[in-house]
Short mmCIF file of C-alpha atoms in Angstrom, two decimals:
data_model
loop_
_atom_site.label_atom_id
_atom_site.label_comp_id
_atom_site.label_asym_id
_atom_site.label_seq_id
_atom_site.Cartn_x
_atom_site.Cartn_y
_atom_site.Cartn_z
CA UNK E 1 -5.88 22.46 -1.52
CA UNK E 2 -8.56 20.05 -0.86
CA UNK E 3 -11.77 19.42 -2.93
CA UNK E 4 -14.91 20.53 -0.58
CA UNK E 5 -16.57 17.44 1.43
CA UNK E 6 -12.70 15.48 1.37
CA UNK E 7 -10.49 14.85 4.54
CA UNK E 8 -7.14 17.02 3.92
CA UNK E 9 -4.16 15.03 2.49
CA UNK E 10 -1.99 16.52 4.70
CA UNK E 11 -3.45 18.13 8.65
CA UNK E 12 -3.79 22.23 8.83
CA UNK E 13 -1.23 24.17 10.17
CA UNK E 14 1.94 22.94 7.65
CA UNK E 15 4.09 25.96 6.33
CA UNK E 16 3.32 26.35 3.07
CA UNK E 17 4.64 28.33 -0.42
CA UNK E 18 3.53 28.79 -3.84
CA UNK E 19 2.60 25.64 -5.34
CA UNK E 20 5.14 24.86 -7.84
CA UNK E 21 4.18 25.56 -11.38
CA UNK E 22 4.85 23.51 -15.29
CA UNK E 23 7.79 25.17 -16.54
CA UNK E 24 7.02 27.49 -19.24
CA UNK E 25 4.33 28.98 -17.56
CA UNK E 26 1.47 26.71 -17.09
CA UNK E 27 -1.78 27.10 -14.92
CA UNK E 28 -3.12 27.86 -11.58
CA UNK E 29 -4.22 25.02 -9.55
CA UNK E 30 -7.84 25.65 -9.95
CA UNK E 31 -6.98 23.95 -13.40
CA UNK E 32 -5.15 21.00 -12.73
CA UNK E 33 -5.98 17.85 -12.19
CA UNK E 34 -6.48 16.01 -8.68
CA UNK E 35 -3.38 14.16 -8.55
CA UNK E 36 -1.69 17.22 -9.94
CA UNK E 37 -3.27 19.39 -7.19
CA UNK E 38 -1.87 16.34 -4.70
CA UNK E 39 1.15 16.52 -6.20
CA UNK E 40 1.75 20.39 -5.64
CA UNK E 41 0.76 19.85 -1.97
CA UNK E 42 3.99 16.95 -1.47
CA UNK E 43 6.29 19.19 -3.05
CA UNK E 44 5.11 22.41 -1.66
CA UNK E 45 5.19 20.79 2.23
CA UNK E 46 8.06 18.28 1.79
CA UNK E 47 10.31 20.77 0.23
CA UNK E 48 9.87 24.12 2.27
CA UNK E 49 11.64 25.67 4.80
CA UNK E 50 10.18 27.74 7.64
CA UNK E 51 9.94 31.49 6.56
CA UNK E 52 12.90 31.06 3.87
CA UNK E 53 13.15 31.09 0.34
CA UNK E 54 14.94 28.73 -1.90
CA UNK E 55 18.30 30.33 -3.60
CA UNK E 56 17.65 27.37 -6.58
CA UNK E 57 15.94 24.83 -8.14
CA UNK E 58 16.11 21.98 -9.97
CA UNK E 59 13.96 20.99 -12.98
CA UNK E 60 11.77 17.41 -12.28
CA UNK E 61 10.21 15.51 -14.78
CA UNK E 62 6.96 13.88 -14.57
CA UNK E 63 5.47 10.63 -15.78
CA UNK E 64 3.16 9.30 -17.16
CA UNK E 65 1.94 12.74 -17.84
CA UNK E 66 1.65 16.27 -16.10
CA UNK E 67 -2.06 15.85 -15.62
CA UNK E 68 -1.69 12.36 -13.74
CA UNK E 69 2.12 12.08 -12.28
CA UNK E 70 3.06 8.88 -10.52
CA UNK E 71 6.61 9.40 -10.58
CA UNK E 72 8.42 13.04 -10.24
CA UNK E 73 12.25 12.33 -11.09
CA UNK E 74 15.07 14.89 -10.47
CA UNK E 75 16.41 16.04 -14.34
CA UNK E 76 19.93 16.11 -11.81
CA UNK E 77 22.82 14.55 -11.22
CA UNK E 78 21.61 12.48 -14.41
CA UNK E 79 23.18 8.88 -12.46
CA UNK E 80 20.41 9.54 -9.82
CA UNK E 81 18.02 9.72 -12.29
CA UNK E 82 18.86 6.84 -14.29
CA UNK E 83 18.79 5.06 -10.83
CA UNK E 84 15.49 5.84 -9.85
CA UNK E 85 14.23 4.97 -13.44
CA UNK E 86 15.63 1.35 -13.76
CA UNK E 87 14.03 0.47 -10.11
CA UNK E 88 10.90 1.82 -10.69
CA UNK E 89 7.91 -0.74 -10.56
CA UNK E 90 9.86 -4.09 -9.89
CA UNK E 91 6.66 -5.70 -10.44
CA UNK E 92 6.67 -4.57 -13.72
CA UNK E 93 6.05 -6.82 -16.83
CA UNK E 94 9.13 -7.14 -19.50
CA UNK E 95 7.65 -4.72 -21.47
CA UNK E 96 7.42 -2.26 -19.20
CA UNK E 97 11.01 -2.71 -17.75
CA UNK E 98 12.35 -2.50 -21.49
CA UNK E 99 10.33 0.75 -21.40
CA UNK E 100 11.62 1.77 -17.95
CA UNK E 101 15.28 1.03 -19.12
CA UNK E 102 15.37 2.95 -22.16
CA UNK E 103 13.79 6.03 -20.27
CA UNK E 104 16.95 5.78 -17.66
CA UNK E 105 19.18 5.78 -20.85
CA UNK E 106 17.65 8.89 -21.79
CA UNK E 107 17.67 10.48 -18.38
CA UNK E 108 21.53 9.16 -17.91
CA UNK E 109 22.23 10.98 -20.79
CA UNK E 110 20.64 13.97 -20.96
CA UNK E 111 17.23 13.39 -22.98
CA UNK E 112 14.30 14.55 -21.15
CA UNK E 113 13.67 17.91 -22.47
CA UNK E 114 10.74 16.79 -24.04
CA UNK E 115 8.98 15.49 -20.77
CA UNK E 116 6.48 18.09 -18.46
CA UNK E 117 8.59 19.26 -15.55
CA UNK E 118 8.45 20.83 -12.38
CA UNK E 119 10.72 23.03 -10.16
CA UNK E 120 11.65 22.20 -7.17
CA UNK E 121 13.76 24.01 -4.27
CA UNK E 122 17.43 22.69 -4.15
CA UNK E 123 19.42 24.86 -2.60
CA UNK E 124 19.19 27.09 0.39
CA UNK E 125 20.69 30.14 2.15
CA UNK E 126 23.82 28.79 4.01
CA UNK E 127 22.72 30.34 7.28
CA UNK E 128 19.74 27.65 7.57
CA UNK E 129 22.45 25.14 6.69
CA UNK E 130 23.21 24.26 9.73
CA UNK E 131 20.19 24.05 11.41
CA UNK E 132 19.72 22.65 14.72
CA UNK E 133 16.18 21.98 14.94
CA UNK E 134 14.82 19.39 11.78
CA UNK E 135 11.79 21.02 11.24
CA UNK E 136 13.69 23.85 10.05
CA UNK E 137 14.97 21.95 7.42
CA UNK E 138 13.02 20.61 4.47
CA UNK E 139 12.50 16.71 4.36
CA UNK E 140 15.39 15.86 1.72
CA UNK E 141 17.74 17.47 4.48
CA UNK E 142 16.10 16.40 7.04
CA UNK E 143 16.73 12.34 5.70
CA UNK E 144 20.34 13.46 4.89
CA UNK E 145 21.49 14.49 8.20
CA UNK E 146 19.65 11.52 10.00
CA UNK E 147 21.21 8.93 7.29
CA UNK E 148 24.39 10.71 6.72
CA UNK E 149 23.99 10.46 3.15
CA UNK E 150 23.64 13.12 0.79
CA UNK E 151 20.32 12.11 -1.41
CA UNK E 152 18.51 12.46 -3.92
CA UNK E 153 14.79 11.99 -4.06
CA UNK E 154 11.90 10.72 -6.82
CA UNK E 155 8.41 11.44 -5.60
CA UNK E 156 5.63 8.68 -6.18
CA UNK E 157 2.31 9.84 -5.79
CA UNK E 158 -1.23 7.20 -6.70
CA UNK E 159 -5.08 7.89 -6.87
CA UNK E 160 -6.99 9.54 -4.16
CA UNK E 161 -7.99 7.38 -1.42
CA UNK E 162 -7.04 7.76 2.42
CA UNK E 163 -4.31 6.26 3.46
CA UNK E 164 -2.16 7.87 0.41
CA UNK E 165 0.90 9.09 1.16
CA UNK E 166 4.30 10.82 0.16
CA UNK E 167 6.61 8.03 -0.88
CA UNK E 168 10.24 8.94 -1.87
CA UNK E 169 12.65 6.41 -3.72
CA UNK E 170 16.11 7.85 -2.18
CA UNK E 171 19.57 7.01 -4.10
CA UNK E 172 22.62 8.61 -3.59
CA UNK E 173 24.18 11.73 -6.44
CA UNK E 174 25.96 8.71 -7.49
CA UNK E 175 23.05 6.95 -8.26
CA UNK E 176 23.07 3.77 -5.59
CA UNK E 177 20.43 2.87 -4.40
CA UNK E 178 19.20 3.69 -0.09
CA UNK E 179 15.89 3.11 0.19
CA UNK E 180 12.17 4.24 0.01
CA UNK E 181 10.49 6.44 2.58
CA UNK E 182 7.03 6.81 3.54
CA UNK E 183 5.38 10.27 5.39
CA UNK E 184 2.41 9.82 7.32
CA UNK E 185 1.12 13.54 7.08
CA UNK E 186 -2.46 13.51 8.85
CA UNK E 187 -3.93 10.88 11.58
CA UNK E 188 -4.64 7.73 9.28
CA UNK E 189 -1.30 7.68 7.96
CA UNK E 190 1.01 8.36 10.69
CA UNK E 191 -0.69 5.42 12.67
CA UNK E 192 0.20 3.61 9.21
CA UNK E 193 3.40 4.61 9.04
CA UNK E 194 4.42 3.40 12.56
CA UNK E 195 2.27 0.31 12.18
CA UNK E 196 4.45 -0.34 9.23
CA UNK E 197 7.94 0.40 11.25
CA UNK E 198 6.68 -1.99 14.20
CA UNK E 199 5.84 -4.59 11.62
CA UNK E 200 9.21 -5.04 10.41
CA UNK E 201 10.72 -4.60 13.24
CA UNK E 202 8.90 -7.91 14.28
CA UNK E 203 9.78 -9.81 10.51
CA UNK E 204 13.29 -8.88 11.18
CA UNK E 205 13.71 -12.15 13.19
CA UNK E 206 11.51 -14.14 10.65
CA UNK E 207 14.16 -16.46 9.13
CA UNK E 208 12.16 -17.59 5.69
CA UNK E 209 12.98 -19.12 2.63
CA UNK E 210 9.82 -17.85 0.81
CA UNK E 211 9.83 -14.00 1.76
CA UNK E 212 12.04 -11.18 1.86
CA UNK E 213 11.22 -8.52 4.05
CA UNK E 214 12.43 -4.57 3.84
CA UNK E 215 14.92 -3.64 6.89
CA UNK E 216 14.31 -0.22 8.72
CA UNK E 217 17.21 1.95 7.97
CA UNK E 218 15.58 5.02 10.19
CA UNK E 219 12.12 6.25 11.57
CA UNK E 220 11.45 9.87 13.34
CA UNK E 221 9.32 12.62 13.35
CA UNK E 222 9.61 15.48 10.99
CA UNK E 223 7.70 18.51 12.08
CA UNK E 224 4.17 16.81 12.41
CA UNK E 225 5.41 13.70 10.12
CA UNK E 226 5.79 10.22 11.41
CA UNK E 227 8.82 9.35 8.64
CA UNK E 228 9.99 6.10 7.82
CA UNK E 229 12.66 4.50 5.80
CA UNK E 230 13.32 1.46 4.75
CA UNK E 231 16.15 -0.31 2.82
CA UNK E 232 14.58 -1.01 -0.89
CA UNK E 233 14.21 -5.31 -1.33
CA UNK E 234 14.58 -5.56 -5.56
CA UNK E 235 15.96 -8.60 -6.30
CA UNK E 236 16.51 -9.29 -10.14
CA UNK E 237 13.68 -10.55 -11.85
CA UNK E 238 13.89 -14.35 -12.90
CA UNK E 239 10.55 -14.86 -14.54
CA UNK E 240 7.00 -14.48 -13.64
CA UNK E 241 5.47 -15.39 -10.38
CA UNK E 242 4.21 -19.15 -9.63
CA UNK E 243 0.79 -19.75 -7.84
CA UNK E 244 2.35 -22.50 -5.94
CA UNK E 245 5.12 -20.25 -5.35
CA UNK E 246 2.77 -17.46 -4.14
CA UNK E 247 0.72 -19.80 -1.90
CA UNK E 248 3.94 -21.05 -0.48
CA UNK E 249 5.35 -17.61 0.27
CA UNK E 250 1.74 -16.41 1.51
CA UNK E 251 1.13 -20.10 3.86
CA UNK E 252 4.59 -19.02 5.03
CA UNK E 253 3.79 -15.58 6.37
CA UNK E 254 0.16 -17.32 7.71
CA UNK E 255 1.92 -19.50 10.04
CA UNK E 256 4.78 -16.74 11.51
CA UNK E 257 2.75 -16.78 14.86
CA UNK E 258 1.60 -20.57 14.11
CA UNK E 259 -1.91 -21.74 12.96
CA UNK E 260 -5.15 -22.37 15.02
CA UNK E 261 -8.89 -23.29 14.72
CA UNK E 262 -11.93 -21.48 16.40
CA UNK E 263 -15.47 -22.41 15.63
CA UNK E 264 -18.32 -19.56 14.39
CA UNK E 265 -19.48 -17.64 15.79
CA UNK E 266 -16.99 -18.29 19.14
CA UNK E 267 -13.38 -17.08 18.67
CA UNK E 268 -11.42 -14.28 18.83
CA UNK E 269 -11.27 -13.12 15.47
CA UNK E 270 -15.04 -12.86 15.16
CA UNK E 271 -15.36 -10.96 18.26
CA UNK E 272 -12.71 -8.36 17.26
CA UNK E 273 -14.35 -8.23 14.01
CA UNK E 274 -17.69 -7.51 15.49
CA UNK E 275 -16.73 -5.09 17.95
CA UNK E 276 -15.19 -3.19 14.84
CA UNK E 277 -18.12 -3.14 12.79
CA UNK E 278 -20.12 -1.75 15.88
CA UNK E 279 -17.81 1.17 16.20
CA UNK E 280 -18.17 1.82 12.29
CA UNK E 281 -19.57 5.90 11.99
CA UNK E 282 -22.79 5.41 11.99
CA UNK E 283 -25.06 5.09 8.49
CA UNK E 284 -26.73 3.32 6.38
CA UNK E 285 -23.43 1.37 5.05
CA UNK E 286 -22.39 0.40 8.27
CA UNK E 287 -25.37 -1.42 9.29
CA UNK E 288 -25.76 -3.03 6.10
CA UNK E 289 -22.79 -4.56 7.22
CA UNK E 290 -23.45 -5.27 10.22
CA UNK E 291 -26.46 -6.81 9.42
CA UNK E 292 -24.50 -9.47 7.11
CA UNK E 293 -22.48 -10.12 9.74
CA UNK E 294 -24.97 -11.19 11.84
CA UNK E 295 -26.43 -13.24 8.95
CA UNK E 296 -23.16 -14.73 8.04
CA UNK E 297 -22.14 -15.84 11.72
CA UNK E 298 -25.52 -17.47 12.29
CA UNK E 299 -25.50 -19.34 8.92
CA UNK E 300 -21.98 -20.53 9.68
CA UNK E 301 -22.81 -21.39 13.34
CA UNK E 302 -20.58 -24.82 14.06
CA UNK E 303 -18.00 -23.94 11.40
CA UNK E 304 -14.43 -23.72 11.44
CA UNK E 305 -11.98 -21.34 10.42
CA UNK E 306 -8.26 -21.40 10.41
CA UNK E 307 -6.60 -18.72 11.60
CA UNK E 308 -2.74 -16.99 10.85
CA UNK E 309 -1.51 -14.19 10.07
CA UNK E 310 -1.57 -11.74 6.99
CA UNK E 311 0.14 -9.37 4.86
CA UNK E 312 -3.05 -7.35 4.58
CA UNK E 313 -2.22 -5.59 1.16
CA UNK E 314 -0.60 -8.65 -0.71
CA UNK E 315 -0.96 -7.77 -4.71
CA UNK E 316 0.38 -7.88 -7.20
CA UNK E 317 2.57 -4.64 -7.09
CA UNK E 318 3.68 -5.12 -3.93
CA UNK E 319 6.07 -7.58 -4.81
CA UNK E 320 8.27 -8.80 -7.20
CA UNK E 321 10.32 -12.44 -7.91
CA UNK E 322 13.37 -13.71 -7.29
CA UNK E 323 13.58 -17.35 -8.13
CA UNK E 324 11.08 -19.45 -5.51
CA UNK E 325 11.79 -16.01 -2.99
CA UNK E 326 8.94 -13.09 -2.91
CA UNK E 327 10.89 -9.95 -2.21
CA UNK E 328 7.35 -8.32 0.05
CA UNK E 329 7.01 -4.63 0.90
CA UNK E 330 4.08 -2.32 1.92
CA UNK E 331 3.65 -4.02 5.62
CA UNK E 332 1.37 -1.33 7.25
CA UNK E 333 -1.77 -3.81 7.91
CA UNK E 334 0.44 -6.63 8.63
CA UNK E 335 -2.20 -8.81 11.31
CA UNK E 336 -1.85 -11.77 13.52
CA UNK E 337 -5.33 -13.95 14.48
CA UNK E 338 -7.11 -13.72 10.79
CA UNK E 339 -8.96 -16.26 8.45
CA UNK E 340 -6.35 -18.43 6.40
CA UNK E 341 -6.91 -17.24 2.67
CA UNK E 342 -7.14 -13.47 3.43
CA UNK E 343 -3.76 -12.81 1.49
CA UNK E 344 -4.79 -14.84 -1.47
CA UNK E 345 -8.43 -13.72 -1.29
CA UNK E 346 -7.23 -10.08 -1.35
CA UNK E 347 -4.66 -10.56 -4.01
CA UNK E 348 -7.45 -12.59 -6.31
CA UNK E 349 -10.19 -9.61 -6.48
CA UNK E 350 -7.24 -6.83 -7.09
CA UNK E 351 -5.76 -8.54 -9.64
CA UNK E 352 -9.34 -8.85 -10.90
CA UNK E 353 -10.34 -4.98 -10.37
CA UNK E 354 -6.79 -3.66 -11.43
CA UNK E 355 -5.17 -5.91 -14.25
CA UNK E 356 -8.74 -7.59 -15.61
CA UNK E 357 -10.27 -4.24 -15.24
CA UNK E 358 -13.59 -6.22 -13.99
CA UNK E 359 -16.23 -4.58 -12.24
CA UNK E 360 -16.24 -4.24 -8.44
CA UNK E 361 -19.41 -5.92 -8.16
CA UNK E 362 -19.01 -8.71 -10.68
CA UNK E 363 -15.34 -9.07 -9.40
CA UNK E 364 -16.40 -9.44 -5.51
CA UNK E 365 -19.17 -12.14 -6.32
CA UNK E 366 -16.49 -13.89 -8.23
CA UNK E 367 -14.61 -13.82 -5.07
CA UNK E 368 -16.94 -15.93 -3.31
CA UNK E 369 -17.97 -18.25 -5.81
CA UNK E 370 -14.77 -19.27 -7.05
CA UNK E 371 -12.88 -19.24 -2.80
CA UNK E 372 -13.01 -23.27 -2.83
CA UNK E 373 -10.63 -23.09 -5.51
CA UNK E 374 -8.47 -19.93 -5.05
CA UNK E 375 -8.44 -21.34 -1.04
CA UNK E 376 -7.86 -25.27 -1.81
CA UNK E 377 -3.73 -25.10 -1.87
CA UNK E 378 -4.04 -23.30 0.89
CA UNK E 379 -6.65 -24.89 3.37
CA UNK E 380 -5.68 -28.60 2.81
CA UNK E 381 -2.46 -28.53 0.08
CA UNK E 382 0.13 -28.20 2.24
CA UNK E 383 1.27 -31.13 4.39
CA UNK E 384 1.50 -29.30 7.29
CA UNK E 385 -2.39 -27.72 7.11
CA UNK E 386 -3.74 -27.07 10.76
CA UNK E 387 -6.88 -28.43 9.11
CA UNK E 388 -4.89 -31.82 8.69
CA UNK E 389 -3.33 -32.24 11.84
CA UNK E 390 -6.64 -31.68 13.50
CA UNK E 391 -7.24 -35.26 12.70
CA UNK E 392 -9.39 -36.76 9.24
CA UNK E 393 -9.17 -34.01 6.23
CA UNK E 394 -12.27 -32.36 5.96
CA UNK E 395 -13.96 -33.51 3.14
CA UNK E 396 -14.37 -31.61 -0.14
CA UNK E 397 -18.01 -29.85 0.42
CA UNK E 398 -16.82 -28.86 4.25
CA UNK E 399 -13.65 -27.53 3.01
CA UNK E 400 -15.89 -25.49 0.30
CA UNK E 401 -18.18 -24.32 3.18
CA UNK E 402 -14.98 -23.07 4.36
CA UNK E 403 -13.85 -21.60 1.86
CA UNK E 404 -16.90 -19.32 1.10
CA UNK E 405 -17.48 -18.76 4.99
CA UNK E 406 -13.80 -17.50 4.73
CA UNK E 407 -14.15 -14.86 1.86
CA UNK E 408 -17.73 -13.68 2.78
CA UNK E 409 -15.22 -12.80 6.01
CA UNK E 410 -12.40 -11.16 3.90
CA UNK E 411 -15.15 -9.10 2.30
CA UNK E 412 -16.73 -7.41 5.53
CA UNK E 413 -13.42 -7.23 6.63
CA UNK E 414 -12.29 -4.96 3.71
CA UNK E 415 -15.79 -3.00 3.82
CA UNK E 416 -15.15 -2.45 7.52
CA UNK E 417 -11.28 -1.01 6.47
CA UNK E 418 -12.92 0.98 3.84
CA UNK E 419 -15.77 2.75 6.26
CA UNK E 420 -13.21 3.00 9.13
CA UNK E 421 -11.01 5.07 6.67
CA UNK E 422 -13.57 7.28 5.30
CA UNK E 423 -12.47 5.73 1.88
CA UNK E 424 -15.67 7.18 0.28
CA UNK E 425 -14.84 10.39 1.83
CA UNK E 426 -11.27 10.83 0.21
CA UNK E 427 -12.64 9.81 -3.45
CA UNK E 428 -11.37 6.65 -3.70
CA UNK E 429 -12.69 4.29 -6.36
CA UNK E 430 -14.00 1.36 -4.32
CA UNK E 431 -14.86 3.94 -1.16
CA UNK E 432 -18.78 3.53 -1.79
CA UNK E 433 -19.61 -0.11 -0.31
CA UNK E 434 -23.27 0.31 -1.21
CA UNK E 435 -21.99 0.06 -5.14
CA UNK E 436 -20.23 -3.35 -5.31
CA UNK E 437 -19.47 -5.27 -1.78
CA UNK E 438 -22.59 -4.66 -0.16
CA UNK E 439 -24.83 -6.10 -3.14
CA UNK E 440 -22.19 -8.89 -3.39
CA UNK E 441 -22.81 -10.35 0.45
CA UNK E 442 -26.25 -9.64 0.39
CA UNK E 443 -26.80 -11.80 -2.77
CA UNK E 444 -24.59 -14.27 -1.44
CA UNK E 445 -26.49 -13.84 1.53
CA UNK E 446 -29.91 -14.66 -0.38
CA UNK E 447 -28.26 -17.43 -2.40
CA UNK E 448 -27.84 -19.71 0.79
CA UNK E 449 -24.13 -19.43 0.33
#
């Protein structure tokens, strides 16, 4: 069930049942909340079989609440659960993980009657046992037969926005740990999904002391579902994350494909960058943007930029520490032939928006004011900087120019992501550019910046 005027989560045509319902009785979808109603769609398509009905169920458990689940965890086999409990949100602070550890304690033993639950088919006739075509089998199956490993299977779910998807933590009945997988159920995130698979297939041979990348264990197709799994990277915890550690790690990933210079507005990156923006759906946000792209090349006419490679979604929550190492997962906009900084850039305003709770707008002029310092480790502190072995180090007002050239280019890079997506379309939070980024590069714009 979608809300009228939003892209479907998942494309037409997908068998389903009746949505799963809070044990106890509970009500109709019409009631619940969005990320309930998304919620009832994963299980209702992820665990159904063509034409047949479930013989039994087992009871899930939902957290933080029933009205906003992020994580659905099977009440059985109680190892599993513990399992998927102590490995949830590796990024997580001590608190949390104290938290997190005590809740798998519970789980292990018992202690979760208290918690909002859901049903969810686990057992089927034996005549569809055996069956020879996988989209006759529900996904949990499905991943089963192709890993040959029975599993078990918590459900993340996360805010409306486009590219969300169905991500399962898998462990075994026994409660060791496989691996995560991601479901690209309509256009956007299928092409994610095998972005992400083709990614790591290409960090596979990356030999780094900084990063730790996820192995593919499988990918397929499940009925319409590009599926993907890959082995969970969550290395103990040894403390919190250092800057120069993150720069390191991030500098690391820039260079996979080696470093270069190109000169605004010449080079490739600007003219793939352009030729995006011009294919933008037409409307008044995309040539807003477009027309600060024009603004921003001519300003920075005779500039130079350094480009690498990038993560593309480096924050935060997407990683977590082990020592100097930076175990790194979520890989789908993985990019060679961007700006230096991106990764750091991107990290900075989330970390802003998310833990700082600042205001988009406030948060994205930050961005740009503050670049010559977020960017300086970066752009001239490592030994081995392109910008360095291009001859003299720039001095410290062109490296600023750089700098703020460099996020003003992060920025209408993200707001040319977001409109691409539809991001305003699917209800995200940040989807409406004319609310925060726009205002932010056009007063940057006006400031001479």
């Amino acid at each position: 069930m979608t809300t009228a005027g939003n892209p479907a989560p998942f494309d037409k045509g997908s068998t389903r049942f009746d949505p799963p319902r809070p044990s106890g009785g509970g009500s109709n979808r019409t009631t619940l909340s969005g990320r309930r109603i998304y919620l009832a769609e994963v299980l209702d398509t992820l665990w159904s079989r063509p034409g047949v009905r479930p013989t039994a169920t087992v009871k899930h458990f939902m957290l933080p609440s029933a009205k906003t689940p992020t994580l659905v965890v099977p009440t059985r086999p109680r190892r599993a659960a513990a399992a998927m409990l102590r490995s949830y949100k590796p990024s997580a602070g001590p608190v949390m993980r104290t938290g997190l550890a005590v809740l798998a304690l519970g789980a292990r033993l018992g202690l979760t009657n208290a918690l909002p639950r859901v049903e969810v088919p686990s057992e089927w006739p034996t005549t569809t046992d055996a069956a020879s075509d996988p989209a006759d089998l529900d996904l949990l199956a499905y991943l089963s037969e192709s890993l040959g490993l029975p599993l078990c299977a918590a459900v993340y779910t996360s805010p409306a926005r486009a590219n969300r998807k169905p991500i399962l933590h898998l462990v075994t009945p026994e409660g060791d740990e496989v691996g995560y997988a991601k479901v690209g159920t309509n256009e956007l995130t299928r092409e994610l999904v095998r972005r992400e698979a083709d990614n790591l297939g290409r960090l596979a041979v990356l030999r780094s002391r900084r990063v730790l990348v996820p192995t593919v264990l499988y990918r397929g197709r499940w009925r319409d579902a590009e599926v993907l799994v890959q082995r969970a990277v969550n290395p103990p915890r040894t403390g919190s994350i250092q800057t120069s550690d993150l720069h390191a790690a991030m500098y690391e990933v820039a260079g996979i494909n080696g470093f270069e210079t190109e000169l605004i507005p010449d080079g490739d990156y600007v003219t793939r960058l352009r030729r995006r923006v011009a294919a933008l759906p037409s409307g008044r946000p995309a040539g807003r943007l477009a027309a600060v792209l024009d603004s921003l090349l001519e300003d920075g006419t005779g500039q130079r930029l350094c480009i690498g490679a990038w993560h593309g979604d480096w924050t935060r929550w997407n990683m977590a520490a082990h020592g100097a190492t930076l175990a790194v997962w979520d890989w789908e906009r993985f990019e060679i032939g961007v700006p230096l900084g991106f990764d750091a850039l991107h990290h900075r305003i989330q970390g802003q928006l998310v833990t700082n709770a600042m205001t988009p707008l406030h948060a994205a002029r930050q961005l740009v004011d503050e670049a010559p310092t977020t960017l300086s480790d970066l752009l001239d502190g490592h030994s081995s900087s392109p910008i360095r072995h291009e001859g003299t180090s720039p001095g410290r007002r062109a490296l600023a120019e750089m700098a703020h050239l460099t996020a003003r280019l992060y920025l209408v890079e993200i707001g040319t992501r977001y409109l691409a997506d539809r991001q305003e379309e699917a209800g995200a939070r940040l989807g409406d550019l004319t609310t925060w980024l726009l205002p932010a590069l056009e007063s940057q714009q006006d400031s001479g910046l």
